[in-house]
CSV table of C-alpha atoms in Angstrom, one decimal:
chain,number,residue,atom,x,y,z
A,128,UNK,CA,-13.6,-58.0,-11.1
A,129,UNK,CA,-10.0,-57.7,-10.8
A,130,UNK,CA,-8.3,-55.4,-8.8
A,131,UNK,CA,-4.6,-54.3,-7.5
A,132,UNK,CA,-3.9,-55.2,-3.7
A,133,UNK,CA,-0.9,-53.7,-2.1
A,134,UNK,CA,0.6,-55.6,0.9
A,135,UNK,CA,3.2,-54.6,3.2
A,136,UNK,CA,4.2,-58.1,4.6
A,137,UNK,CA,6.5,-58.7,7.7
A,138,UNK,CA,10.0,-58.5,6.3
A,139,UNK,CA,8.8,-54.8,5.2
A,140,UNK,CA,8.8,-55.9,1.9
A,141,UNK,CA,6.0,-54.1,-0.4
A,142,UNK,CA,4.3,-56.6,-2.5
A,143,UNK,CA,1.5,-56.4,-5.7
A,144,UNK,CA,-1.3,-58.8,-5.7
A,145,UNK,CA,-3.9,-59.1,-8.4
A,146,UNK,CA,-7.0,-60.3,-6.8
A,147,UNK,CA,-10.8,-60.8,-7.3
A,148,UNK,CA,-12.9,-58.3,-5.7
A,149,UNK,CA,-14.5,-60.7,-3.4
A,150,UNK,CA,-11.8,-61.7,-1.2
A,151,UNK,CA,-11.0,-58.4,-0.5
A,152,UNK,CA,-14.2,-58.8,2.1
A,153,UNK,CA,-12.6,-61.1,4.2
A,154,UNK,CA,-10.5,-60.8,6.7
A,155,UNK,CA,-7.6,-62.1,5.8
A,156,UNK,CA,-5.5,-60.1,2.3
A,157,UNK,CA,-2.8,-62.1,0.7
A,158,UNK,CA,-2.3,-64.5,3.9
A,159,UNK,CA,-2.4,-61.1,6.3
A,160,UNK,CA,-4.5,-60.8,9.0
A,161,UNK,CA,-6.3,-57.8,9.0
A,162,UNK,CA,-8.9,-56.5,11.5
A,163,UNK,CA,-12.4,-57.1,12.1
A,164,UNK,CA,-14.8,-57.2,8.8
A,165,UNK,CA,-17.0,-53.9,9.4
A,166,UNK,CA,-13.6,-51.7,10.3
A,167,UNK,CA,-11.8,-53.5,6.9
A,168,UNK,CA,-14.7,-52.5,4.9
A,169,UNK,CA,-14.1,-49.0,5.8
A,170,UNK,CA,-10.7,-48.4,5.7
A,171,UNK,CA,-11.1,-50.0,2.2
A,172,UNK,CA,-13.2,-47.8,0.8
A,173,UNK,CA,-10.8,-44.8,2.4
A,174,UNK,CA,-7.7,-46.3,0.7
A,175,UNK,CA,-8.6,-47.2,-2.6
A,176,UNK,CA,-7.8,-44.2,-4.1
A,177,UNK,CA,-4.7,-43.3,-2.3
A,178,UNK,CA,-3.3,-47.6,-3.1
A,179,UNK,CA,-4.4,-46.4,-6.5
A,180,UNK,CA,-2.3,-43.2,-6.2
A,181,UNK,CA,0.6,-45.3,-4.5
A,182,UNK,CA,0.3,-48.0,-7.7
A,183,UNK,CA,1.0,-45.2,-10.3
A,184,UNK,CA,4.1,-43.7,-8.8
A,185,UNK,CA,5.2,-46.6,-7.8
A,186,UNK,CA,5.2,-47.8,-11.4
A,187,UNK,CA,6.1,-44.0,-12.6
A,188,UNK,CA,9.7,-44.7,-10.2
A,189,UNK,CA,10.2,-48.0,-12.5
A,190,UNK,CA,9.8,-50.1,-9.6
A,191,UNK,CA,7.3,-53.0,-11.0
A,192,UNK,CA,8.1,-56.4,-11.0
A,193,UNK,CA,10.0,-58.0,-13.7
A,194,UNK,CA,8.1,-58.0,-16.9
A,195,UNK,CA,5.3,-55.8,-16.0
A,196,UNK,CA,6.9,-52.9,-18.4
A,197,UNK,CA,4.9,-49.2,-18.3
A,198,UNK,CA,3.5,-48.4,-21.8
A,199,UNK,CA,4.1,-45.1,-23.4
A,200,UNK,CA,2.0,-42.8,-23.4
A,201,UNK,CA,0.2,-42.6,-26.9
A,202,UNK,CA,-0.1,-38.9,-28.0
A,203,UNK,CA,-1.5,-37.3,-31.8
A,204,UNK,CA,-0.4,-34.2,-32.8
A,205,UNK,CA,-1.5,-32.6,-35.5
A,206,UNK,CA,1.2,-30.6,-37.5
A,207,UNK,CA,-0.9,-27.4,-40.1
A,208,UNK,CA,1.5,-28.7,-42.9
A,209,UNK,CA,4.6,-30.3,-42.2
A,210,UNK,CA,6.8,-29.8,-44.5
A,211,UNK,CA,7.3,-26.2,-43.4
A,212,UNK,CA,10.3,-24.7,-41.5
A,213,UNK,CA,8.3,-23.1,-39.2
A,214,UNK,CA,6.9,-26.3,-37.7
A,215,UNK,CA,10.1,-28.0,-37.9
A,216,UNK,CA,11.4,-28.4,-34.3
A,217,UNK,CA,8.4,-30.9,-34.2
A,218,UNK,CA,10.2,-33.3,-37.0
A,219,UNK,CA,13.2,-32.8,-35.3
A,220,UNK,CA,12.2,-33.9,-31.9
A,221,UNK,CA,10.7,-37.0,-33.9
A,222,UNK,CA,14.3,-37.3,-35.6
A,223,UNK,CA,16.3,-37.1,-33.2
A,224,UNK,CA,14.2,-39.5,-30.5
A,225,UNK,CA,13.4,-36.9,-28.2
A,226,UNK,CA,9.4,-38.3,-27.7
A,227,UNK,CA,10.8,-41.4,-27.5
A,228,UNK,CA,12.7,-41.0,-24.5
A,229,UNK,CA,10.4,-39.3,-22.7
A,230,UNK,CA,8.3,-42.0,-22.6
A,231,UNK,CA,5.7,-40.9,-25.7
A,232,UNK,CA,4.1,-42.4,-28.5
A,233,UNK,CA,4.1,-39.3,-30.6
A,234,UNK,CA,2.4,-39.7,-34.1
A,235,UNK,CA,2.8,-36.7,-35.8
A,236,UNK,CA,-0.3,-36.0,-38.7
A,237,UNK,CA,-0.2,-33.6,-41.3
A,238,UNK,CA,-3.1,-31.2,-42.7
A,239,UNK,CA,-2.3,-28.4,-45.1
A,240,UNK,CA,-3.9,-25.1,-43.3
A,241,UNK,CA,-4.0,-24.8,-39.7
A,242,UNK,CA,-7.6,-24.2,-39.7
A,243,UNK,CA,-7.7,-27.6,-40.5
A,244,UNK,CA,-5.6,-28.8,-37.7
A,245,UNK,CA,-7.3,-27.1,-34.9
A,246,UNK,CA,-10.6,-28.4,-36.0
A,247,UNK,CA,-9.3,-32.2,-35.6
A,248,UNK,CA,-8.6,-30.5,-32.3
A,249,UNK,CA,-11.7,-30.0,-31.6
A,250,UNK,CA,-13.5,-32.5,-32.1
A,251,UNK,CA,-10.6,-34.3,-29.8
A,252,UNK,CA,-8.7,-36.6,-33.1
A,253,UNK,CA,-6.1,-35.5,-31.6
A,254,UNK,CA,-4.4,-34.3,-28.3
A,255,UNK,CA,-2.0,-31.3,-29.9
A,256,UNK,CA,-2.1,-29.0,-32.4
A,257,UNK,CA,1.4,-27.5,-34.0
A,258,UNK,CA,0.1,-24.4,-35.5
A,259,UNK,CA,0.3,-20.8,-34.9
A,260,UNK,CA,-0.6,-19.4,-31.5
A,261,UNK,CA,-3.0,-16.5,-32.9
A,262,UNK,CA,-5.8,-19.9,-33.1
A,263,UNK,CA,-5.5,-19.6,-29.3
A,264,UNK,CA,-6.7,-16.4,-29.3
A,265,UNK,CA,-9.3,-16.6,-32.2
A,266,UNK,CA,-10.8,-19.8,-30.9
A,267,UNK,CA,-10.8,-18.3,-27.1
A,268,UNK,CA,-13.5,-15.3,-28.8
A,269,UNK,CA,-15.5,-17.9,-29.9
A,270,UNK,CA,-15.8,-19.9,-26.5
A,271,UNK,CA,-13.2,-22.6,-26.9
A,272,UNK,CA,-10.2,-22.5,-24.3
A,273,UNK,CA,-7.1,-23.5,-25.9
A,274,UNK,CA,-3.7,-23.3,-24.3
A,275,UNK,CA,-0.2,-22.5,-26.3
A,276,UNK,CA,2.3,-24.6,-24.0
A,277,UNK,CA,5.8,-24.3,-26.2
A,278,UNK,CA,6.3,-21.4,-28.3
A,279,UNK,CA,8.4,-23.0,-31.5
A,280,UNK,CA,9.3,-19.6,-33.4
A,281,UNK,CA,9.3,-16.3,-32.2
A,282,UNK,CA,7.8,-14.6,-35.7
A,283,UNK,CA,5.6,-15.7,-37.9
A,284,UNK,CA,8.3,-16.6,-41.0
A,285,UNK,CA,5.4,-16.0,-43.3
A,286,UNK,CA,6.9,-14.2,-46.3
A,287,UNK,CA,3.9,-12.2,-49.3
A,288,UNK,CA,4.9,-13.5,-52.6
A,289,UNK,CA,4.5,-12.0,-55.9
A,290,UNK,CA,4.0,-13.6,-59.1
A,291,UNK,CA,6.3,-12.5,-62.0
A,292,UNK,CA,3.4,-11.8,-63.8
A,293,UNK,CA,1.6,-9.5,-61.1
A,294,UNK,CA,5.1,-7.9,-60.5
A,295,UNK,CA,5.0,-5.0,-62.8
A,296,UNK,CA,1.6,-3.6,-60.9
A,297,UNK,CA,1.8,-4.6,-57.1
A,298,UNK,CA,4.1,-3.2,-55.4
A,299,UNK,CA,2.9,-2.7,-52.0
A,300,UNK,CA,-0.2,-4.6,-50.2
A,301,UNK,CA,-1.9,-1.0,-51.4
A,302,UNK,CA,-1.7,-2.5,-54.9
A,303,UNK,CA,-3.5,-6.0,-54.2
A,304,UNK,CA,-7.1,-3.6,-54.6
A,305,UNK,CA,-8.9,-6.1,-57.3
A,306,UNK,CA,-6.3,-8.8,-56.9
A,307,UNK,CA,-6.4,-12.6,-55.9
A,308,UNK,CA,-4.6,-13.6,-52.8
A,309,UNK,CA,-3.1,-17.3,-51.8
A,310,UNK,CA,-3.6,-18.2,-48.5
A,311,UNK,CA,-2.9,-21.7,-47.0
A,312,UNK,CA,-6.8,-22.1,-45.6
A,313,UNK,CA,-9.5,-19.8,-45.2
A,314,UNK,CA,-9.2,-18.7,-41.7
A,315,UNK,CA,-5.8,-19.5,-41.5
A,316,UNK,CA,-3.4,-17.6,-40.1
A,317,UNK,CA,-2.5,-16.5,-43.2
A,318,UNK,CA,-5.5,-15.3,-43.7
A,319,UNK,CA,-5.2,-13.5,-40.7
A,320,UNK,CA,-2.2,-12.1,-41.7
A,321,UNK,CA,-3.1,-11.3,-45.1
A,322,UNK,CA,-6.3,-9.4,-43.6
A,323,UNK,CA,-4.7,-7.1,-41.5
A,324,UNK,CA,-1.5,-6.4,-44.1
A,325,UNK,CA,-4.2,-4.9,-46.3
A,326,UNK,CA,-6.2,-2.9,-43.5
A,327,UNK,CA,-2.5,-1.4,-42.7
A,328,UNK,CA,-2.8,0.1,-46.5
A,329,UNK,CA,-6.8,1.1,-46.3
A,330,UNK,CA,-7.3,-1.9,-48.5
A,331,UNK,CA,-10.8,-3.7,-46.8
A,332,UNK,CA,-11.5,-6.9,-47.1
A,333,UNK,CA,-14.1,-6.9,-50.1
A,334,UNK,CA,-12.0,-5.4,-52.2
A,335,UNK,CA,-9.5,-7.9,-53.2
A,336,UNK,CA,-10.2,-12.2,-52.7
A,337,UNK,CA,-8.6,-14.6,-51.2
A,338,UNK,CA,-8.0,-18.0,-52.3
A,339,UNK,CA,-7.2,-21.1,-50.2
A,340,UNK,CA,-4.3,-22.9,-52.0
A,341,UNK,CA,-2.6,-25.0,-49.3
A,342,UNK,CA,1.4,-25.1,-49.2
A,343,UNK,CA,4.6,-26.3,-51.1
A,344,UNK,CA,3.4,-27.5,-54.5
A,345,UNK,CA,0.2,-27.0,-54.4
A,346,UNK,CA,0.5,-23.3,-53.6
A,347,UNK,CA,3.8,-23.2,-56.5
A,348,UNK,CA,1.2,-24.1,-59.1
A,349,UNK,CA,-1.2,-22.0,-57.9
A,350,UNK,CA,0.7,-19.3,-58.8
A,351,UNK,CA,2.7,-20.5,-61.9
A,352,UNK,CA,-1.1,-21.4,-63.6
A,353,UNK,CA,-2.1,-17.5,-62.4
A,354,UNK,CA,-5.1,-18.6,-60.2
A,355,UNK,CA,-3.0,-16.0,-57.5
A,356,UNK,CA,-1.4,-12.7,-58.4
A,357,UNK,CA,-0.1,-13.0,-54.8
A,358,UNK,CA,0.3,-14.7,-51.8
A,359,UNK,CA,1.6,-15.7,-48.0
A,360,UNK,CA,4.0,-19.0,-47.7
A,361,UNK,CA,7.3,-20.1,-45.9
A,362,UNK,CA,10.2,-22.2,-46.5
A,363,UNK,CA,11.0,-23.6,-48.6
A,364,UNK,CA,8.5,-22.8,-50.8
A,365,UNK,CA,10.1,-19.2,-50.5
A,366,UNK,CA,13.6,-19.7,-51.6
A,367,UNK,CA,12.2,-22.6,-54.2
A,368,UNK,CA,10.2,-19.7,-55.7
A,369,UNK,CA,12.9,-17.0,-55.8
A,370,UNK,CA,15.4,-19.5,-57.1
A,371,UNK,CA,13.2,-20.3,-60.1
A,372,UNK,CA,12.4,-16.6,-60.9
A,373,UNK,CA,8.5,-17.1,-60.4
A,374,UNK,CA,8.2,-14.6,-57.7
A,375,UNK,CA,9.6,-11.8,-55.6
A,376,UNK,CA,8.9,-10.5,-52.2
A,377,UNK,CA,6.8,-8.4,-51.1
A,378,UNK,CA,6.6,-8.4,-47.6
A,379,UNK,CA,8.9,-10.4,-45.3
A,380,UNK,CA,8.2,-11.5,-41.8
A,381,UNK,CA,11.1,-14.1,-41.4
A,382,UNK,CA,13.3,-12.3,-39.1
A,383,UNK,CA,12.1,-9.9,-36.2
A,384,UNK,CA,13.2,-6.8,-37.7
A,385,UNK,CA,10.7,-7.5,-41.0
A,386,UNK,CA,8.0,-8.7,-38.3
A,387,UNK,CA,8.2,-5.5,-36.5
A,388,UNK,CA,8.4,-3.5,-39.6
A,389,UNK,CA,4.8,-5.0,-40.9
A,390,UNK,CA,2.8,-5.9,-38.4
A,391,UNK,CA,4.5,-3.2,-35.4
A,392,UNK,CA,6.3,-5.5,-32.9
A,393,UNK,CA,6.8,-8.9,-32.6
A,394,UNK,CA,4.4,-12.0,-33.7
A,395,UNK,CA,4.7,-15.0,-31.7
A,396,UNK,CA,4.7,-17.7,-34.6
A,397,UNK,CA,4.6,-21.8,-34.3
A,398,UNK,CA,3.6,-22.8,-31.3
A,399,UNK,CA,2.2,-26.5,-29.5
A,400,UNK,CA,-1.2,-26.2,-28.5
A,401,UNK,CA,-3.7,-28.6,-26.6
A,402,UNK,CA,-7.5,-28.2,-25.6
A,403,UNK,CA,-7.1,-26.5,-21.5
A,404,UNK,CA,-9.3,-29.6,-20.2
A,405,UNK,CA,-7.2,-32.1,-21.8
A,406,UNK,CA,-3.9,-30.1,-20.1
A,407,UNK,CA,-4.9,-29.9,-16.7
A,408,UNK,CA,-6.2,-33.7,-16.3
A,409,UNK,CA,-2.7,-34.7,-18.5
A,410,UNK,CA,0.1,-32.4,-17.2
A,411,UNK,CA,2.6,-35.2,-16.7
A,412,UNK,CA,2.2,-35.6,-20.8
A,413,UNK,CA,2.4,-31.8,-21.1
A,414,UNK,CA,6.0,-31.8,-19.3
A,415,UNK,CA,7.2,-34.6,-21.3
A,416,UNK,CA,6.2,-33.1,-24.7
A,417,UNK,CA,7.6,-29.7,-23.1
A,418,UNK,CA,11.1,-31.1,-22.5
A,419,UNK,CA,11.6,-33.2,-25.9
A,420,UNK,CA,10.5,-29.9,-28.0
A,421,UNK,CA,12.9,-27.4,-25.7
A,422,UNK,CA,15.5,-30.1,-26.6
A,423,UNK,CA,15.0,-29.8,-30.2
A,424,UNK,CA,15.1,-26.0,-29.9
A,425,UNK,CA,18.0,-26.1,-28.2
A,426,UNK,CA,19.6,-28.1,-30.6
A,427,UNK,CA,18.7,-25.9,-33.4
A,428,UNK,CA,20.7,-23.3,-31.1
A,429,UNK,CA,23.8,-25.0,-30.9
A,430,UNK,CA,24.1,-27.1,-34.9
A,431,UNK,CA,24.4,-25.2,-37.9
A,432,UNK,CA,21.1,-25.4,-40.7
A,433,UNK,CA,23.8,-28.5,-42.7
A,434,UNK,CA,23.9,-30.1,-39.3
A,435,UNK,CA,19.8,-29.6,-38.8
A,436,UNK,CA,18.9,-30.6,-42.4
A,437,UNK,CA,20.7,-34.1,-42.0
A,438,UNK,CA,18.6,-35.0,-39.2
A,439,UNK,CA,15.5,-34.4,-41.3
A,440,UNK,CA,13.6,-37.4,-44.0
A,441,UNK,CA,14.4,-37.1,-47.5
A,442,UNK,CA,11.2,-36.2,-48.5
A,443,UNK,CA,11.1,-33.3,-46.5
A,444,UNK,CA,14.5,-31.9,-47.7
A,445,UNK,CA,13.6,-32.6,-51.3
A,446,UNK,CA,15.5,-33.0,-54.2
A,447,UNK,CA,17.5,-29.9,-53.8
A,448,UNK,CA,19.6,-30.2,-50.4
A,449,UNK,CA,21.4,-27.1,-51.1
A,450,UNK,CA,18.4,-25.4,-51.7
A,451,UNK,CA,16.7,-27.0,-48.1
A,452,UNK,CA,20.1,-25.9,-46.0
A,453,UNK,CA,20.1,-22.2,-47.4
A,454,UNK,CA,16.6,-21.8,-46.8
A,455,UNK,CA,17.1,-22.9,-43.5
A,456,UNK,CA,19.8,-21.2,-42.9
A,457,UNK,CA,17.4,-17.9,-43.7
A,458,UNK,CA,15.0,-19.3,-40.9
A,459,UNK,CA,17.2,-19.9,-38.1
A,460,UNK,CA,16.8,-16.8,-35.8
A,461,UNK,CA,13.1,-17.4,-36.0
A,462,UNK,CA,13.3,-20.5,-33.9
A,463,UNK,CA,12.8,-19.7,-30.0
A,464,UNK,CA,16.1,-20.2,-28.1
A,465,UNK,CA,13.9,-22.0,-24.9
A,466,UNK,CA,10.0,-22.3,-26.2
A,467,UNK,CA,9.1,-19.6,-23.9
A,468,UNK,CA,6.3,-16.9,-25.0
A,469,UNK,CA,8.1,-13.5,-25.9
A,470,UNK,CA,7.2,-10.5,-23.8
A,471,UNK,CA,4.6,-8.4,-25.5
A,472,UNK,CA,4.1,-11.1,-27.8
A,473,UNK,CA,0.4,-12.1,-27.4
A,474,UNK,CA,-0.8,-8.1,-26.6
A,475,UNK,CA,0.6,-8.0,-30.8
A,476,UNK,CA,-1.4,-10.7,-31.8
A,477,UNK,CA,-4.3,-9.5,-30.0
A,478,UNK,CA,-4.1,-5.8,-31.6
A,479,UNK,CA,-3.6,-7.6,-34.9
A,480,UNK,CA,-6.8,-9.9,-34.4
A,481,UNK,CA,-8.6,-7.2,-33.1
A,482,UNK,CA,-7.9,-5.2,-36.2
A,483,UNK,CA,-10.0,-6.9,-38.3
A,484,UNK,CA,-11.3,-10.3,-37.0
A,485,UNK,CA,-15.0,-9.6,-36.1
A,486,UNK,CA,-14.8,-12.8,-33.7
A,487,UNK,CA,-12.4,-11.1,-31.7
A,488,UNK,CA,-12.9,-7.2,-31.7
A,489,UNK,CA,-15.1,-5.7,-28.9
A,490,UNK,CA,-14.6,-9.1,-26.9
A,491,UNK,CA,-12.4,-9.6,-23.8
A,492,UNK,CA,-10.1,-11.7,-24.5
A,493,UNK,CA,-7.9,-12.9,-21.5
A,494,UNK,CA,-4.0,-13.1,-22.5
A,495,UNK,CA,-3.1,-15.5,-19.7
A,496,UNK,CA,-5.5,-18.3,-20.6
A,497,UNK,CA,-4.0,-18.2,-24.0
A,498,UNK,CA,-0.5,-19.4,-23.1
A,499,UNK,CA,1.8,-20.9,-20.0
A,500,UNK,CA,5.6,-21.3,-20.0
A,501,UNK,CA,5.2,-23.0,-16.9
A,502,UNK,CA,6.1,-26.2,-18.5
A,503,UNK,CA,9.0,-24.8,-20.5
A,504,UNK,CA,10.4,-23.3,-17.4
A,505,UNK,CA,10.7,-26.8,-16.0
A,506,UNK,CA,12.0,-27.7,-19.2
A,507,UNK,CA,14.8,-25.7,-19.4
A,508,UNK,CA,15.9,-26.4,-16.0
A,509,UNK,CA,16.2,-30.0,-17.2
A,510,UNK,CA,16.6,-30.2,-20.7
A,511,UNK,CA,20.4,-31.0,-22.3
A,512,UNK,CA,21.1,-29.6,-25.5
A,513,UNK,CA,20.9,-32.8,-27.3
């Protein structure tokens, strides 16, 4: 066995020596004399960790010897369907090489529902989740502590959709009674969402279905082959739809003033989550990713959606660029300004859940295990625009 040996030689110069384990016994380290054999053993054993500490910051402070170059931390985040304007700032960051220079290895995966995301999660496939921050409060009911650390948009920017063939009969959520609703993933929050919409009208749960239909095109054909009369999306599935006449809207949560309006006050939205275990042993990773997706906010702050939507891949601004910028454009004041939660925030999601989620009614739920902006605070004290 190999092992690290730090030396401070004569000239007070610090020096790294990789050595077998043995010859730390004698008396005698890298051609310094040390003390007697008993006493070395000892203070070795009281050192380790704390040369082992020394090692890492040294290292962290870039001050290793030529060629021995620090590798990046390697980091999977799983995005619940990437395409969408409400996860965004994640692509961006990507884009614009804001992992990158923080010294991560980002890969960025895609599922369609963020059910689907939190369970790769869970069963620890991946390090992050970008998803809505109402899973934080659902999985906490069920015994799993997850921790929102950046909050990406400050509403949910989920808009109900109604087919131009359901049109001429629903024209509320008290008209769905008997009617099949899209939703991205069974409990999604879409579902969610969808759930307590209804309840709001006296509509319960059994008397109108829900349907899992994914995103983007999958949840456009859903609706143009009738399979939905209705159903929850985002952009740019939203303005694709209105542009082509299929569908009209019926309930819009893309600004805070429609949020407010349906679901009574604000609904914290996209958000980057990670398991609470895996952020308090990797808290250095947690401020890196912090500050690259604050930057990316912050440059959605300061460019216009034309400047935002050049910065993005082809395939996710489609065939129809116009069509991409103006449904940004109708997304922008979603976005946070700075990643941190919004006041009163989480206490809305909580009396949403509570509404109608059996997990999470009649449980305690604890707000302040759900969330911390204790790494966007550093962020924004650090973080340049771009």
């Amino acid at each position: 066995m190999e092992v690290y040996v730090v030396v401070l030689t004569h000239s007070g110069v610090l020096r790294f020596r990789i050595l077998p384990f043995a010859e730390l016994w004698t008396g005698t380290v890298a051609g310094q004399k040390t003390m007697n054999q008993s006493l070395h053993r000892i203070l070795l054993l009281l050192l380790k960790p704390l040369l082992s500490a020394l090692l890492a910051v040294v290292a962290m402070a870039g001050l290793l010897m030529p060629g021995q170059a620090v590798a990046a931390s390697k980091i999977a985040i799983m995005v619940g369907g990437s395409t969408k304007l409400i996860y965004l700032p994640a692509k961006l960051a990507e884009q614009l090489g804001y992992f990158r220079q923080e010294g991560l290895e980002v890969e960025l995966q895609n599922q369609l529902a963020g059910v689907d995301a939190e369970n790769e999660l869970l069963a620890g496939a991946v390090q992050a989740v970008v998803g809505f921050y109402d899973h934080t409060i659902d999985l906490q009911s069920r015994g799993k502590d997850i921790t929102s650390i950046v909050l990406l948009a400050q509403v949910p920017g989920e808009v109900v959709l109604v087919s131009r063939h359901a049109a001429g009969w629903i024209k509320s959520m008290k008209d769905i009674k008997g009617r099949t609703m899209g939703v991205t993933g069974l409990g999604s929050s879409t579902n969610f969402l969808t759930q307590y919409l209804a309840s709001r009208q006296g509509i319960a749960p059994n008397q109108y279905s829900l349907m899992p239909v994914g995103a983007d095109n999958t949840f456009i054909a859903a609706m143009k082959q009738g399979r939905i009369d209705a159903g929850m999306t985002t952009e740019p599935t939203v303005s694709q739809m209105l542009k082509s006449g299929e569908a009209s809207i019926l309930v819009d949560m893309r600004t805070a003033e429609g949020t407010r309006k349906a679901l009574g006050g604000l609904y914290p939205g996209a958000s980057l989550y990670v398991q609470t275990n895996w952020l308090h042993t990797h808290r250095e990773d947690a401020s890196r990713l912090a500050r690259a997706l604050v930057r990316a906010l912050k440059f959605i702050q300061t460019h216009s959606a034309a400047e935002i939507a050049a910065q993005m891949p082809s395939d996710y601004v489609g065939s129809n660029k116009a069509l991409y910028v103006q449904a940004l454009q109708n997304s922008l004041s979603m976005y946070s300004p700075d990643g941190r939660m919004a006041a009163g925030g989480p206490e809305t999601v909580l009396s949403v859940l509570t509404g109608f989620n059996p997990n999470v009614k009649g449980k305690h739920i604890d707000l302040s295990r759900t969330f911390t902006n204790e790494f966007v605070n550093l962020a924004n004290q650090s973080s340049p625009s771009r």
